[in-house]
Amino acid sequence: MYERTVAAVILFSWCAACSSSSDAASPPAAIPAPARKAYVGLFGDQAVAVLDTVSKRVLKTIPVTAPDGLIVTPDGQKVYVSSGDSGSVKVVGTHDDTITASIDVGAKPAGIAVTPDGMRVLVSVAGADEAVIIDTSTDSVLKRVSVAAAHSSCITADGRWAYVGSQATSAPAIVRIDLIGDTAPRSFPVDKSPRALSCTSNEIYFTVVGLDAVELMDPTTGTLGTPIASGGSPHDLRPTADGKFELVVSQTAGDLELIDRASDTVATSVPTGKLAHWITLFSDGTGAYVTNEGDNNVVAVDLASKRVIDTIAIGNAPRKMALQP
């Protein structure tokens, strides 16, 4: 009797477990989030590299001749790349990393910027002496604005204004363009040809050809401030997420320099590599990637510790870079 009772209990428990496992809904398996990708223009390879920032592997290279300007839209769905040789902007869909459209903009397109809402892309088209505004919903040209030898640009946080560097030999300038309304462009003369621009809340930081310093300009009046000495041949620049520093790469020194915005002086520098070219902030603002054109790599810099924490081989002559948000 005892043995039959024990057997019944065991059988009942086993069946209950079977019923529980088969009838009750099992919790769904966790779906891994897609790896965040970075896109890097490889001037030496005439291509754009797709970098998995988690595994640190190049997933794919997309053929694009003379990839100069490069941005990712804020929603992470599209990459816009200016192709300097073809006079066009290539549109890459990030879902499969293939070219989905080619937009004719004119000869020698260079720098590209995107509005914070992702609705408009601004292309500096040097050979056509224009700044071209693209509607990202249709991937068509919305507007063309005359800017002599347009090279690069930045866009204000509200998406209303763009500041475009004009490398006109006889009259270098920074030109303010209305991206939303019809306000006429306004040109602010500068001493030398602008290279890269960074729009902040109350001033424009920019680098110029042939000056080992970062320039400052009042965006309303065009008044220039005192230049900030750098390690030599400064190129790309942009503010940190908290706005306390302006980051700039020095191609001569091969470093990333942190300008204290309170005093407008270089507070510290981090060696990165040969011909440091471009800066891309981490999504959380804690660090930045720097492309080193002379070392064929990308390095990751931790901004708190002020040191390089990773080095990734990427391809030949990496220049522009953008991170999928």
PDB file of C-alpha atoms in Angstrom, residues 48-169:
ATOM      1  CA  VAL A  48      32.512  53.165 -47.326  1.00  0.00           C
ATOM      2  CA  ALA A  49      33.280  50.619 -44.611  1.00  0.00           C
ATOM      3  CA  VAL A  50      30.444  49.318 -42.430  1.00  0.00           C
ATOM      4  CA  LEU A  51      31.868  48.728 -38.965  1.00  0.00           C
ATOM      5  CA  ASP A  52      30.208  46.650 -36.249  1.00  0.00           C
ATOM      6  CA  THR A  53      31.187  48.655 -33.171  1.00  0.00           C
ATOM      7  CA  VAL A  54      30.545  45.697 -30.856  1.00  0.00           C
ATOM      8  CA  SER A  55      32.590  42.996 -32.573  1.00  0.00           C
ATOM      9  CA  LYS A  56      34.904  45.641 -34.094  1.00  0.00           C
ATOM     10  CA  ARG A  57      34.743  43.920 -37.476  1.00  0.00           C
ATOM     11  CA  VAL A  58      34.180  45.443 -40.895  1.00  0.00           C
ATOM     12  CA  LEU A  59      30.932  43.840 -42.047  1.00  0.00           C
ATOM     13  CA  LYS A  60      30.953  45.166 -45.581  1.00  0.00           C
ATOM     14  CA  THR A  61      32.481  47.757 -47.903  1.00  0.00           C
ATOM     15  CA  ILE A  62      30.214  49.764 -50.199  1.00  0.00           C
ATOM     16  CA  PRO A  63      31.846  51.114 -53.389  1.00  0.00           C
ATOM     17  CA  VAL A  64      31.673  54.933 -53.522  1.00  0.00           C
ATOM     18  CA  THR A  65      34.199  56.976 -55.497  1.00  0.00           C
ATOM     19  CA  ALA A  66      35.889  59.802 -53.583  1.00  0.00           C
ATOM     20  CA  PRO A  67      33.702  59.490 -50.450  1.00  0.00           C
ATOM     21  CA  ASP A  68      34.053  62.940 -48.926  1.00  0.00           C
ATOM     22  CA  GLY A  69      31.103  64.034 -46.782  1.00  0.00           C
ATOM     23  CA  LEU A  70      29.189  61.380 -44.811  1.00  0.00           C
ATOM     24  CA  ILE A  71      26.318  61.481 -42.319  1.00  0.00           C
ATOM     25  CA  VAL A  72      23.747  59.107 -40.806  1.00  0.00           C
ATOM     26  CA  THR A  73      20.208  60.384 -40.313  1.00  0.00           C
ATOM     27  CA  PRO A  74      19.051  60.740 -36.690  1.00  0.00           C
ATOM     28  CA  ASP A  75      16.650  57.799 -37.071  1.00  0.00           C
ATOM     29  CA  GLY A  76      19.552  55.604 -38.184  1.00  0.00           C
ATOM     30  CA  GLN A  77      17.783  54.515 -41.380  1.00  0.00           C
ATOM     31  CA  LYS A  78      19.910  56.210 -44.053  1.00  0.00           C
ATOM     32  CA  VAL A  79      23.497  57.175 -44.785  1.00  0.00           C
ATOM     33  CA  TYR A  80      24.254  60.047 -47.167  1.00  0.00           C
ATOM     34  CA  VAL A  81      27.697  60.055 -48.812  1.00  0.00           C
ATOM     35  CA  SER A  82      29.000  62.670 -51.218  1.00  0.00           C
ATOM     36  CA  SER A  83      30.844  61.134 -54.165  1.00  0.00           C
ATOM     37  CA  GLY A  84      33.312  63.773 -55.285  1.00  0.00           C
ATOM     38  CA  ASP A  85      34.112  62.144 -58.632  1.00  0.00           C
ATOM     39  CA  SER A  86      30.555  61.469 -59.729  1.00  0.00           C
ATOM     40  CA  GLY A  87      28.916  64.745 -58.718  1.00  0.00           C
ATOM     41  CA  SER A  88      26.315  62.916 -56.708  1.00  0.00           C
ATOM     42  CA  VAL A  89      25.217  61.971 -53.220  1.00  0.00           C
ATOM     43  CA  LYS A  90      24.709  58.264 -52.629  1.00  0.00           C
ATOM     44  CA  VAL A  91      21.960  57.134 -50.260  1.00  0.00           C
ATOM     45  CA  VAL A  92      22.610  53.914 -48.348  1.00  0.00           C
ATOM     46  CA  GLY A  93      19.835  52.031 -46.557  1.00  0.00           C
ATOM     47  CA  THR A  94      21.166  50.780 -43.229  1.00  0.00           C
ATOM     48  CA  HIS A  95      18.813  47.767 -43.144  1.00  0.00           C
ATOM     49  CA  ASP A  96      20.939  45.974 -45.742  1.00  0.00           C
ATOM     50  CA  ASP A  97      23.757  48.473 -46.401  1.00  0.00           C
ATOM     51  CA  THR A  98      23.112  48.861 -50.115  1.00  0.00           C
ATOM     52  CA  ILE A  99      22.847  52.029 -52.205  1.00  0.00           C
ATOM     53  CA  THR A 100      19.165  52.859 -52.663  1.00  0.00           C
ATOM     54  CA  ALA A 101      19.430  56.182 -54.517  1.00  0.00           C
ATOM     55  CA  SER A 102      21.866  58.518 -56.240  1.00  0.00           C
ATOM     56  CA  ILE A 103      21.118  62.254 -56.182  1.00  0.00           C
ATOM     57  CA  ASP A 104      22.801  64.518 -58.741  1.00  0.00           C
ATOM     58  CA  VAL A 105      23.966  67.659 -56.974  1.00  0.00           C
ATOM     59  CA  GLY A 106      26.762  69.068 -59.159  1.00  0.00           C
ATOM     60  CA  ALA A 107      30.521  68.882 -59.514  1.00  0.00           C
ATOM     61  CA  LYS A 108      32.739  68.075 -56.541  1.00  0.00           C
ATOM     62  CA  PRO A 109      30.320  67.681 -53.638  1.00  0.00           C
ATOM     63  CA  ALA A 110      32.161  67.807 -50.314  1.00  0.00           C
ATOM     64  CA  GLY A 111      30.865  68.253 -46.761  1.00  0.00           C
ATOM     65  CA  ILE A 112      27.427  67.059 -45.658  1.00  0.00           C
ATOM     66  CA  ALA A 113      25.325  68.033 -42.632  1.00  0.00           C
ATOM     67  CA  VAL A 114      21.853  66.928 -41.492  1.00  0.00           C
ATOM     68  CA  THR A 115      19.199  68.803 -39.534  1.00  0.00           C
ATOM     69  CA  PRO A 116      18.415  67.493 -36.023  1.00  0.00           C
ATOM     70  CA  ASP A 117      14.979  66.302 -37.174  1.00  0.00           C
ATOM     71  CA  GLY A 118      16.516  64.455 -40.123  1.00  0.00           C
ATOM     72  CA  MET A 119      14.243  66.174 -42.655  1.00  0.00           C
ATOM     73  CA  ARG A 120      16.950  67.979 -44.609  1.00  0.00           C
ATOM     74  CA  VAL A 121      20.511  67.231 -45.681  1.00  0.00           C
ATOM     75  CA  LEU A 122      22.829  70.057 -46.705  1.00  0.00           C
ATOM     76  CA  VAL A 123      25.561  69.343 -49.259  1.00  0.00           C
ATOM     77  CA  SER A 124      28.433  71.743 -49.971  1.00  0.00           C
ATOM     78  CA  VAL A 125      29.036  71.500 -53.720  1.00  0.00           C
ATOM     79  CA  ALA A 126      32.370  73.147 -54.452  1.00  0.00           C
ATOM     80  CA  GLY A 127      32.403  72.789 -58.228  1.00  0.00           C
ATOM     81  CA  ALA A 128      28.911  74.220 -58.637  1.00  0.00           C
ATOM     82  CA  ASP A 129      29.470  77.041 -56.112  1.00  0.00           C
ATOM     83  CA  GLU A 130      26.329  76.010 -54.282  1.00  0.00           C
ATOM     84  CA  ALA A 131      24.929  74.667 -51.061  1.00  0.00           C
ATOM     85  CA  VAL A 132      22.292  72.102 -51.995  1.00  0.00           C
ATOM     86  CA  ILE A 133      19.407  71.198 -49.684  1.00  0.00           C
ATOM     87  CA  ILE A 134      17.977  67.672 -50.018  1.00  0.00           C
ATOM     88  CA  ASP A 135      14.541  66.591 -48.799  1.00  0.00           C
ATOM     89  CA  THR A 136      15.200  63.236 -47.087  1.00  0.00           C
ATOM     90  CA  SER A 137      11.574  62.086 -47.452  1.00  0.00           C
ATOM     91  CA  THR A 138      11.893  62.064 -51.255  1.00  0.00           C
ATOM     92  CA  ASP A 139      15.680  62.113 -51.688  1.00  0.00           C
ATOM     93  CA  SER A 140      15.335  64.980 -54.125  1.00  0.00           C
ATOM     94  CA  VAL A 141      16.874  68.457 -54.313  1.00  0.00           C
ATOM     95  CA  LEU A 142      14.685  70.960 -52.511  1.00  0.00           C
ATOM     96  CA  LYS A 143      16.716  74.137 -52.923  1.00  0.00           C
ATOM     97  CA  ARG A 144      20.048  75.473 -54.193  1.00  0.00           C
ATOM     98  CA  VAL A 145      21.820  78.441 -52.627  1.00  0.00           C
ATOM     99  CA  SER A 146      24.803  80.227 -54.145  1.00  0.00           C
ATOM    100  CA  VAL A 147      27.979  79.774 -52.060  1.00  0.00           C
ATOM    101  CA  ALA A 148      31.305  80.176 -53.850  1.00  0.00           C
ATOM    102  CA  ALA A 149      33.590  77.133 -53.451  1.00  0.00           C
ATOM    103  CA  ALA A 150      31.364  75.651 -50.723  1.00  0.00           C
ATOM    104  CA  HIS A 151      33.355  73.192 -48.628  1.00  0.00           C
ATOM    105  CA  SER A 152      31.769  72.252 -45.284  1.00  0.00           C
ATOM    106  CA  SER A 153      29.002  73.325 -42.931  1.00  0.00           C
ATOM    107  CA  CYS A 154      27.289  73.026 -39.579  1.00  0.00           C
ATOM    108  CA  ILE A 155      23.631  73.349 -38.603  1.00  0.00           C
ATOM    109  CA  THR A 156      22.190  75.025 -35.515  1.00  0.00           C
ATOM    110  CA  ALA A 157      20.407  72.948 -32.855  1.00  0.00           C
ATOM    111  CA  ASP A 158      16.974  74.282 -33.879  1.00  0.00           C
ATOM    112  CA  GLY A 159      17.554  73.232 -37.499  1.00  0.00           C
ATOM    113  CA  ARG A 160      16.850  76.732 -38.819  1.00  0.00           C
ATOM    114  CA  TRP A 161      20.282  77.966 -39.888  1.00  0.00           C
ATOM    115  CA  ALA A 162      23.267  76.463 -41.623  1.00  0.00           C
ATOM    116  CA  TYR A 163      26.710  78.035 -41.711  1.00  0.00           C
ATOM    117  CA  VAL A 164      28.654  77.101 -44.831  1.00  0.00           C
ATOM    118  CA  GLY A 165      32.374  77.605 -45.325  1.00  0.00           C
ATOM    119  CA  SER A 166      33.257  79.303 -48.601  1.00  0.00           C
ATOM    120  CA  GLN A 167      36.805  78.656 -49.809  1.00  0.00           C
ATOM    121  CA  ALA A 168      36.644  81.318 -52.524  1.00  0.00           C
ATOM    122  CA  THR A 169      40.267  82.282 -53.151  1.00  0.00           C
TER     123      THR A 169
END
